[in-house]
């Protein structure tokens, strides 16, 4: 059996978007991912299907695996012929013990590659508004371990040289030793009023920053019950935080948002959340697909044969547009055959999906739901006309029923069906149980129904109760009604049933507006 290869990858400080392009490539091509708690779990979503995921993380009071066991694990996996990514927080060469892992791989003739990452020593202070160097304040930088016992720190650190030979000091993993570190720095010449900042879980939704001086920082840490992991910055650059703090000013800073919509559409909402400083957790509970069976295709084909007879094309979702055009292509139907039809879209996103295909919407309702569509066209439709409604199998009956009242013949075709998605549940359930999800978003009634059902299948007897601590954000009144009927307390609903409206309403809610 050929030996595999091991990539020793720096995952960056926590924000999954701070990983390098090379690091992301390594994750995507690996058969096994070996990761610790400082690497974002969101990076694992880039693993290929079937890739083995092995957690070897360490906590201050507990080690899942010791370093020797991790080293051996990497060798064993490679000797099985597997391509392996060892995912490490920050940069693997800065207190990451990558040398030990690489040495054992080399001894066993296993090919390896070290992929640098953005170190928490520079990224975490930057996210707190602290540049580690500054033209007027600090022209040098020292990165120091603070994890060892005081005796080991004294052996590994020449306090007199460190204190006086550099501008900015950055201690990694030193929260528990902050008193001793401050004491030694003052003892060897640092003024007691020297600014200090501790940044906990920097670049993540949990980021918290505590500032003080060498003289009072230990007391402040105890009073705030400030826990690791944190980066400690000592030096005049800490004062820059007052001017340069940027991350913590974002509208959704500190907010973790559960995104339940279908995977194909989740990226837009997730991207907007991320841009505003929140952390999106993508947990698609629905997926769409073409309806199965010959009968479904026969019905759609029969409806499309009469393309010239329709005076209206009514689209109630982006999915309806996408799948409608898929069926046109599959059945060889030219869109120009619908030349008599006026086009109505439920909202601007659906209208944009049509525009991207070269179709201009004739009617766009003021209220972005089926009832709004009827209000928009009721003065334009005429009795005896036909309207084609390309929709999903769960579409509401309100629109076709009202069209019939006006003498219009609605031809409904289920161009797609909505089913429960199958995705990894463990991380999301853990976040919900810890109360670490601050907002749950629903963009359709089916996302409400399916999320609650997924939680039941995971053994949650009262899924609505599990979500009580989170804001429930629904895109529109129909979705909100479904959520309320399921026992959820809806706290966010935009005036406009759009993604932009939903994001704005969430931001206003989090700001207390």
Coordinates of C-alpha atoms in Angstrom, one line a residue:
X1 CA 0.0 0.0 0.0
X2 CA 1.3 3.4 -0.9
X3 CA 1.8 5.9 1.9
X4 CA -0.5 8.9 2.2
X5 CA 0.5 12.5 2.7
X6 CA -0.1 14.8 5.7
X7 CA -0.8 18.5 5.4
X8 CA 0.0 20.4 8.6
X9 CA -2.3 23.3 8.2
X10 CA -2.7 26.5 10.1
X11 CA -6.4 27.3 10.4
X12 CA -6.0 30.9 11.5
X13 CA -7.3 32.4 14.7
X14 CA -10.9 31.3 14.5
X15 CA -12.8 33.2 11.8
X16 CA -13.1 30.5 9.2
X17 CA -12.6 33.0 6.4
X18 CA -9.1 33.8 7.6
X19 CA -7.7 30.4 6.5
X20 CA -5.4 30.5 3.5
X21 CA -6.6 29.3 0.0
X22 CA -4.0 26.5 0.2
X23 CA -5.3 25.4 3.6
X24 CA -8.8 25.2 2.2
X25 CA -7.6 23.1 -0.7
X26 CA -5.9 20.7 1.7
X27 CA -9.1 20.2 3.6
X28 CA -11.1 19.5 0.5
X29 CA -8.8 16.8 -0.8
X30 CA -8.2 14.9 2.5
X31 CA -9.5 11.6 3.6
X32 CA -9.2 12.5 7.2
X33 CA -9.2 15.8 9.2
X34 CA -7.5 15.9 12.5
X35 CA -8.5 19.1 14.3
X36 CA -8.5 20.8 17.7
X37 CA -10.8 23.3 19.5
X38 CA -9.0 26.4 18.2
X39 CA -9.8 25.5 14.6
X40 CA -13.3 26.7 13.5
X41 CA -15.8 23.7 13.1
X42 CA -17.2 25.6 10.1
X43 CA -14.1 24.7 8.2
X44 CA -15.1 21.0 8.3
X45 CA -18.0 21.8 6.0
X46 CA -15.4 22.0 3.2
X47 CA -14.3 18.4 3.7
X48 CA -15.2 16.0 1.0
X49 CA -18.1 13.6 1.5
X50 CA -17.1 10.6 3.6
X51 CA -13.9 12.2 5.1
X52 CA -13.1 11.1 8.6
X53 CA -13.2 13.8 11.2
X54 CA -11.1 13.2 14.4
X55 CA -11.2 15.7 17.3
X56 CA -8.0 15.9 19.3
X57 CA -8.7 19.2 21.0
X58 CA -7.3 20.2 24.3
X59 CA -9.0 22.1 27.1
X60 CA -7.1 23.7 30.0
X61 CA -8.1 21.0 32.4
X62 CA -8.4 18.0 30.0
X63 CA -6.6 16.6 27.0
X64 CA -8.5 14.5 24.5
X65 CA -5.1 13.2 23.2
X66 CA -1.6 14.0 24.3
X67 CA 0.9 15.2 21.8
X68 CA 2.6 11.9 21.4
X69 CA -0.7 10.2 20.6
X70 CA -1.5 12.9 18.0
X71 CA 1.9 12.4 16.4
X72 CA 1.3 8.7 16.2
X73 CA -2.2 9.1 14.8
X74 CA -1.0 11.2 11.9
X75 CA 1.6 8.5 11.0
X76 CA -0.9 5.7 11.3
X77 CA -3.4 7.4 9.1
X78 CA -0.8 8.1 6.5
X79 CA 0.5 4.5 6.6
X80 CA -3.0 3.5 5.7
X81 CA -2.6 5.4 2.5
X82 CA -4.8 8.3 3.5
X83 CA -4.4 11.9 2.7
X84 CA -4.6 13.8 6.0
X85 CA -5.0 17.4 7.1
X86 CA -3.9 18.2 10.6
X87 CA -5.8 21.4 11.3
X88 CA -4.3 23.6 13.9
X89 CA -5.4 26.9 15.3
X90 CA -3.4 30.0 14.2
X91 CA 0.0 29.2 12.6
X92 CA 1.4 25.7 13.1
X93 CA 4.9 26.9 13.6
X94 CA 4.1 29.4 16.4
X95 CA 3.8 27.3 19.6
X96 CA 1.9 24.7 17.5
X97 CA 4.3 21.8 18.1
X98 CA 4.3 21.2 14.3
X99 CA 8.0 20.3 14.6
X100 CA 7.3 17.3 16.7
X101 CA 4.6 16.1 14.3
X102 CA 6.7 16.6 11.2
X103 CA 9.8 14.9 12.8
X104 CA 7.8 11.7 13.4
X105 CA 6.3 11.8 9.9
X106 CA 9.8 12.2 8.4
X107 CA 11.1 9.3 10.5
X108 CA 8.5 7.0 9.0
X109 CA 9.1 8.3 5.4
X110 CA 5.7 10.0 5.2
X111 CA 5.5 13.0 2.9
X112 CA 4.2 16.1 4.6
X113 CA 3.7 19.8 3.9
X114 CA 3.5 22.7 6.3
X115 CA 0.9 25.2 5.4
X116 CA 1.3 28.5 7.3
X117 CA -1.7 30.2 8.9
X118 CA -2.5 33.6 10.2
X119 CA -1.2 33.7 13.7
X120 CA -3.5 34.7 16.6
X121 CA -0.6 36.8 17.8
X122 CA -1.3 39.4 15.1
X123 CA -4.9 38.7 14.0
X124 CA -6.6 38.7 17.4
X125 CA -5.2 42.1 18.4
X126 CA -6.2 43.4 15.0
X127 CA -9.8 42.3 15.5
X128 CA -9.7 44.2 18.8
X129 CA -8.5 47.3 17.1
X130 CA -4.9 46.9 18.2
X131 CA -2.1 47.0 15.6
X132 CA 0.9 45.1 17.2
X133 CA 3.3 47.6 15.6
X134 CA 2.9 51.3 15.0
X135 CA 5.3 53.9 13.5
X136 CA 5.2 56.1 16.6
X137 CA 4.6 53.5 19.3
X138 CA 6.3 50.2 18.6
X139 CA 8.8 49.1 15.9
X140 CA 9.3 45.6 17.2
X141 CA 7.3 42.6 18.4
X142 CA 7.9 39.7 20.7
X143 CA 5.6 36.6 20.7
X144 CA 6.0 34.7 24.0
X145 CA 4.3 31.6 25.4
X146 CA 2.5 32.2 28.7
X147 CA 1.3 28.7 29.1
X148 CA 4.0 27.2 31.2
X149 CA 4.3 27.2 35.0
X150 CA 6.2 30.2 36.6
X151 CA 9.3 28.0 37.0
X152 CA 9.3 27.0 33.3
X153 CA 8.5 30.6 32.2
X154 CA 11.6 31.8 34.2
X155 CA 13.7 29.1 32.4
X156 CA 12.4 29.9 28.9
X157 CA 12.1 33.7 29.1
X158 CA 14.9 36.1 29.9
X159 CA 12.6 38.7 31.5
X160 CA 15.2 41.5 31.6
X161 CA 15.9 41.2 27.9
X162 CA 12.3 40.7 26.8
X163 CA 11.1 43.6 28.9
X164 CA 13.6 46.1 27.6
X165 CA 14.4 45.0 24.1
X166 CA 11.1 45.2 22.3
X167 CA 8.1 47.5 21.8
X168 CA 5.1 45.2 21.9
X169 CA 4.8 41.9 23.9
X170 CA 2.2 39.3 22.9
X171 CA 1.7 36.4 25.2
X172 CA -0.2 33.4 24.0
X173 CA -2.1 31.2 26.4
X174 CA -1.2 33.1 29.5
X175 CA -4.5 34.1 31.2
X176 CA -3.9 31.9 34.2
X177 CA -0.4 33.4 34.7
X178 CA -1.4 37.0 34.1
X179 CA -0.4 38.0 37.6
X180 CA 3.0 36.5 37.4
X181 CA 3.6 37.9 33.9
X182 CA 2.7 41.4 35.1
X183 CA 4.8 41.1 38.2
X184 CA 7.9 40.0 36.2
X185 CA 7.5 42.8 33.6
X186 CA 7.2 45.5 36.3
X187 CA 10.1 43.9 38.3
X188 CA 12.3 44.2 35.2
X189 CA 11.5 47.7 34.2
X190 CA 8.1 48.0 32.6
X191 CA 6.2 50.9 34.2
X192 CA 3.1 49.7 36.2
X193 CA 0.9 52.0 34.0
X194 CA 1.9 50.2 30.8
X195 CA -1.4 49.3 28.9
X196 CA -2.5 45.7 28.7
X197 CA -5.3 44.1 26.7
X198 CA -6.6 40.5 26.9
X199 CA -8.7 39.4 23.9
X200 CA -10.7 36.2 24.5
X201 CA -11.8 34.0 21.5
X202 CA -10.6 36.7 19.1
X203 CA -12.1 36.9 15.6
X204 CA -15.1 34.8 16.8
X205 CA -18.6 35.6 17.8
X206 CA -17.6 35.2 21.5
X207 CA -14.7 37.8 21.2
X208 CA -14.4 39.8 24.4
X209 CA -11.7 42.3 25.3
X210 CA -10.5 43.4 28.7
X211 CA -8.1 46.3 29.1
X212 CA -6.1 47.6 32.0
X213 CA -2.5 48.2 33.1
X214 CA 0.2 46.0 34.4
X215 CA -0.7 47.2 37.9
X216 CA -4.4 46.3 37.8
X217 CA -4.9 43.7 35.1
X218 CA -4.8 40.7 37.4
X219 CA -7.5 42.2 39.6
X220 CA -9.7 43.0 36.6
X221 CA -9.2 39.5 35.2
X222 CA -10.4 38.0 38.5
X223 CA -13.3 40.4 38.8
X224 CA -14.5 39.7 35.3
X225 CA -13.9 35.9 35.7
X226 CA -12.0 36.2 32.4
X227 CA -11.2 32.7 31.0
X228 CA -8.9 31.4 28.4
X229 CA -8.2 31.1 25.5
X230 CA -7.0 34.7 25.2
X231 CA -4.1 36.7 23.7
X232 CA -2.4 39.1 25.9
X233 CA -1.0 42.4 24.4
X234 CA 1.4 44.5 26.5
X235 CA 2.5 47.9 25.2
X236 CA 1.5 51.4 24.1
X237 CA -0.2 50.1 21.0
X238 CA -3.1 49.0 23.2
X239 CA -4.2 52.6 23.4
X240 CA -4.9 52.5 19.7
X241 CA -8.0 50.4 20.5
X242 CA -10.0 53.5 21.4
X243 CA -9.6 54.8 17.9
X244 CA -9.3 51.7 15.8
X245 CA -11.9 49.3 17.3
X246 CA -13.9 48.1 14.3
X247 CA -15.0 44.5 14.6
X248 CA -17.0 45.0 17.8
X249 CA -18.8 48.0 16.2
X250 CA -20.5 45.8 13.5
X251 CA -24.3 45.6 13.8
X252 CA -24.3 41.8 14.4
X253 CA -21.1 41.5 16.5
X254 CA -21.6 38.8 19.1
X255 CA -24.6 37.3 17.3
X256 CA -24.7 33.7 16.2
X257 CA -27.5 33.1 13.6
X258 CA -28.9 29.8 12.6
X259 CA -29.7 29.7 8.8
X260 CA -32.2 27.0 8.0
X261 CA -33.0 27.6 4.4
X262 CA -32.0 25.3 1.6
X263 CA -28.2 24.9 1.0
X264 CA -28.4 26.4 -2.5
X265 CA -29.9 29.6 -1.1
X266 CA -28.3 29.8 2.3
X267 CA -25.1 31.4 1.1
X268 CA -26.7 34.8 0.4
X269 CA -28.2 35.1 3.8
X270 CA -25.1 33.7 5.5
X271 CA -22.9 36.1 3.6
X272 CA -24.9 39.1 4.7
X273 CA -24.8 38.0 8.3
X274 CA -21.0 37.6 8.1
X275 CA -20.6 41.0 6.5
X276 CA -22.4 42.6 9.5
X277 CA -20.1 40.9 12.0
X278 CA -22.4 37.9 13.0
X279 CA -21.6 34.3 12.7
X280 CA -23.9 32.3 10.4
X281 CA -24.4 28.6 11.2
X282 CA -25.7 27.0 8.1
X283 CA -28.1 24.2 9.0
X284 CA -30.3 23.5 5.9
X285 CA -33.4 21.7 7.0
X286 CA -35.0 21.6 3.5
X287 CA -33.8 20.9 0.0
X288 CA -35.5 21.2 -3.3
X289 CA -35.5 18.7 -6.1
X290 CA -37.3 17.9 -9.3
X291 CA -40.5 15.8 -8.6
X292 CA -39.9 12.1 -9.1
X293 CA -41.9 9.9 -11.4
X294 CA -43.3 9.8 -14.9
X295 CA -46.6 11.3 -13.9
X296 CA -45.1 14.5 -12.6
X297 CA -43.2 14.9 -15.9
X298 CA -46.3 14.2 -17.9
X299 CA -48.3 16.9 -16.1
X300 CA -45.6 19.5 -16.5
X301 CA -45.2 18.6 -20.2
X302 CA -48.9 18.8 -20.8
X303 CA -49.1 22.3 -19.2
X304 CA -46.1 23.5 -21.2
X305 CA -47.6 22.3 -24.5
X306 CA -50.2 25.1 -24.2
X307 CA -47.5 27.8 -23.8
X308 CA -49.3 30.1 -26.3
X309 CA -52.6 30.0 -24.4
X310 CA -51.4 31.7 -21.2
X311 CA -52.0 35.3 -20.5
X312 CA -50.1 35.2 -17.2
X313 CA -47.0 33.6 -15.9
X314 CA -47.0 33.9 -12.1
X315 CA -43.9 33.1 -10.1
X316 CA -44.1 32.9 -6.3
X317 CA -40.4 32.0 -5.6
X318 CA -36.9 32.0 -6.9
X319 CA -37.0 28.2 -6.9
X320 CA -40.1 28.3 -9.1
X321 CA -38.1 30.4 -11.6
X322 CA -35.1 28.1 -11.5
X323 CA -37.0 24.8 -11.9
X324 CA -39.3 26.2 -14.5
X325 CA -36.4 27.0 -16.8
X326 CA -34.9 23.5 -16.0
X327 CA -38.1 21.9 -17.3
X328 CA -38.2 24.2 -20.4
X329 CA -34.7 22.9 -21.2
X330 CA -35.5 19.3 -20.5
X331 CA -38.6 19.2 -22.5
X332 CA -37.3 21.5 -25.3
X333 CA -39.9 24.2 -24.8
X334 CA -38.9 27.7 -26.2
X335 CA -39.6 30.5 -23.7
X336 CA -40.7 32.6 -26.7
X337 CA -43.8 30.5 -27.0
X338 CA -45.1 32.4 -23.9
X339 CA -45.2 35.6 -25.9
X340 CA -48.8 36.4 -25.0
X341 CA -48.2 36.1 -21.2
X342 CA -47.6 39.0 -18.8
X343 CA -45.2 38.1 -16.0
X344 CA -45.9 38.6 -12.3
X345 CA -43.3 37.9 -9.6
X346 CA -44.0 37.7 -5.8
X347 CA -41.0 40.0 -4.9
X348 CA -37.8 41.7 -6.0
X349 CA -35.6 38.6 -5.6
X350 CA -37.9 36.6 -7.8
X351 CA -38.0 39.4 -10.3
X352 CA -34.2 39.5 -10.3
X353 CA -34.0 35.8 -11.0
X354 CA -36.3 36.4 -14.0
X355 CA -34.3 39.4 -15.1
X356 CA -31.1 37.3 -15.1
X357 CA -32.7 35.2 -17.8
X358 CA -33.7 38.2 -19.9
X359 CA -37.3 38.5 -18.8
X360 CA -38.9 41.7 -17.6
X361 CA -41.5 41.5 -14.9
X362 CA -44.7 43.3 -15.7
X363 CA -46.3 43.3 -12.3
X364 CA -44.6 43.4 -8.9
X365 CA -46.9 43.5 -5.8
X366 CA -46.4 46.0 -3.0
X367 CA -46.8 43.1 -0.4
X368 CA -44.4 40.3 -1.2
X369 CA -46.7 37.3 -0.8
X370 CA -49.4 35.5 -2.7
X371 CA -52.2 37.7 -1.5
X372 CA -50.2 40.7 -2.7
X373 CA -49.8 39.2 -6.1
X374 CA -53.6 38.9 -6.4
X375 CA -54.1 42.5 -5.4
X376 CA -51.6 43.6 -8.0
X377 CA -53.2 41.8 -10.9
X378 CA -56.9 41.7 -10.0
X379 CA -57.7 44.8 -12.1
X380 CA -55.7 43.5 -15.1
X381 CA -56.9 39.8 -15.3
X382 CA -60.0 39.0 -17.4
X383 CA -62.5 36.2 -17.0
X384 CA -61.7 33.2 -19.2
X385 CA -58.0 33.8 -19.2
X386 CA -55.4 31.2 -18.2
X387 CA -52.5 31.7 -15.8
X388 CA -49.5 29.3 -15.4
X389 CA -48.2 29.0 -11.8
X390 CA -44.9 27.1 -11.7
X391 CA -44.6 26.3 -8.0
X392 CA -43.4 23.8 -5.4
X393 CA -45.5 21.0 -4.0
X394 CA -46.0 22.8 -0.7
X395 CA -47.3 26.0 -2.2
X396 CA -50.4 27.5 -0.6
X397 CA -53.8 27.3 -2.2
X398 CA -54.7 30.9 -1.6
X399 CA -53.6 32.3 -5.0
X400 CA -55.2 29.8 -7.3
X401 CA -58.4 29.9 -5.3
X402 CA -58.7 33.6 -5.6
X403 CA -57.8 33.6 -9.3
X404 CA -60.8 31.3 -9.8
X405 CA -63.0 33.8 -8.1
X406 CA -62.0 36.3 -10.8
X407 CA -62.8 33.8 -13.5
X408 CA -59.2 33.0 -14.3
X409 CA -58.1 29.4 -14.9
X410 CA -55.0 28.7 -12.8
X411 CA -52.8 25.9 -14.1
X412 CA -50.6 24.8 -11.3
X413 CA -47.5 22.7 -12.0
X414 CA -45.2 21.4 -9.3
X415 CA -41.9 22.1 -10.9
X416 CA -40.1 21.1 -7.7
X417 CA -40.7 19.5 -4.4
X418 CA -39.4 20.3 -1.0
X419 CA -38.0 17.5 1.3
X420 CA -36.2 17.4 4.5
X421 CA -32.4 17.9 4.1
X422 CA -29.9 15.4 5.4
X423 CA -26.9 17.1 7.1
X424 CA -24.7 16.8 10.1
X425 CA -26.7 17.7 13.3
X426 CA -24.3 17.3 16.2
X427 CA -22.6 20.7 16.3
X428 CA -25.9 22.6 15.9
X429 CA -27.7 20.6 18.6
X430 CA -24.8 21.3 21.0
X431 CA -24.9 25.0 20.3
X432 CA -28.7 25.1 20.9
X433 CA -28.4 23.2 24.1
X434 CA -25.7 25.6 25.3
X435 CA -27.9 28.6 24.4
X436 CA -25.1 29.7 22.0
X437 CA -27.5 30.4 19.1
X438 CA -28.9 34.0 19.4
X439 CA -31.2 34.1 16.4
X440 CA -33.0 31.4 14.4
X441 CA -34.1 32.4 10.9
X442 CA -37.0 31.0 9.0
X443 CA -37.6 31.9 5.3
X444 CA -40.6 29.6 4.7
X445 CA -43.1 27.6 6.6
X446 CA -41.3 24.4 5.5
X447 CA -38.2 25.5 7.3
X448 CA -40.2 25.9 10.5
X449 CA -41.8 22.5 10.2
X450 CA -38.6 20.7 9.2
X451 CA -36.3 22.2 11.9
X452 CA -38.7 21.2 14.6
X453 CA -39.0 17.7 13.1
X454 CA -35.2 17.4 12.8
X455 CA -34.8 18.2 16.5
X456 CA -37.4 15.6 17.4
X457 CA -35.5 13.0 15.5
X458 CA -32.4 14.0 17.5
X459 CA -34.3 13.1 20.7
X460 CA -35.5 16.6 21.6
X461 CA -38.9 16.1 23.1
X462 CA -39.9 19.7 23.2
X463 CA -38.0 21.4 20.3
X464 CA -39.9 24.7 20.7
X465 CA -38.7 24.9 24.3
X466 CA -35.1 24.4 23.1
X467 CA -35.4 27.6 21.0
X468 CA -36.9 29.8 23.7
X469 CA -33.7 31.6 24.4
X470 CA -33.2 32.7 20.8
X471 CA -34.9 35.4 18.8
X472 CA -37.2 33.8 16.2
X473 CA -36.9 35.7 12.9
X474 CA -39.4 35.0 10.2
X475 CA -39.3 36.5 6.7
X476 CA -43.0 37.2 6.4
X477 CA -46.4 36.8 8.0
X478 CA -47.2 33.4 6.6
X479 CA -44.0 31.9 8.0
X480 CA -44.5 33.7 11.3
X481 CA -48.0 32.3 11.6
X482 CA -46.6 28.8 11.1
X483 CA -44.0 29.4 13.7
X484 CA -46.5 30.7 16.2
X485 CA -48.8 27.7 15.6
X486 CA -45.8 25.5 16.4
X487 CA -45.3 27.2 19.8
X488 CA -42.5 29.6 18.9
X489 CA -42.4 33.2 20.0
X490 CA -41.7 35.3 16.9
X491 CA -39.7 38.3 17.8
X492 CA -38.4 39.5 14.4
X493 CA -40.5 40.1 11.3
X494 CA -39.5 42.7 8.6
X495 CA -42.0 45.0 7.0
X496 CA -40.7 43.8 3.6
X497 CA -40.5 40.0 3.1
X498 CA -37.0 40.1 1.7
X499 CA -33.6 38.9 2.8
X500 CA -32.5 42.5 3.1
X501 CA -35.5 43.3 5.2
X502 CA -34.9 40.3 7.4
X503 CA -31.3 41.2 8.0
X504 CA -32.2 44.8 8.8
X505 CA -34.9 43.7 11.3
X506 CA -32.5 41.3 13.0
X507 CA -29.9 44.1 13.3
X508 CA -32.5 46.4 14.8
X509 CA -33.6 43.8 17.3
X510 CA -30.0 43.1 18.4
X511 CA -29.4 46.8 18.8
X512 CA -32.5 47.1 20.9
X513 CA -34.4 49.1 18.3

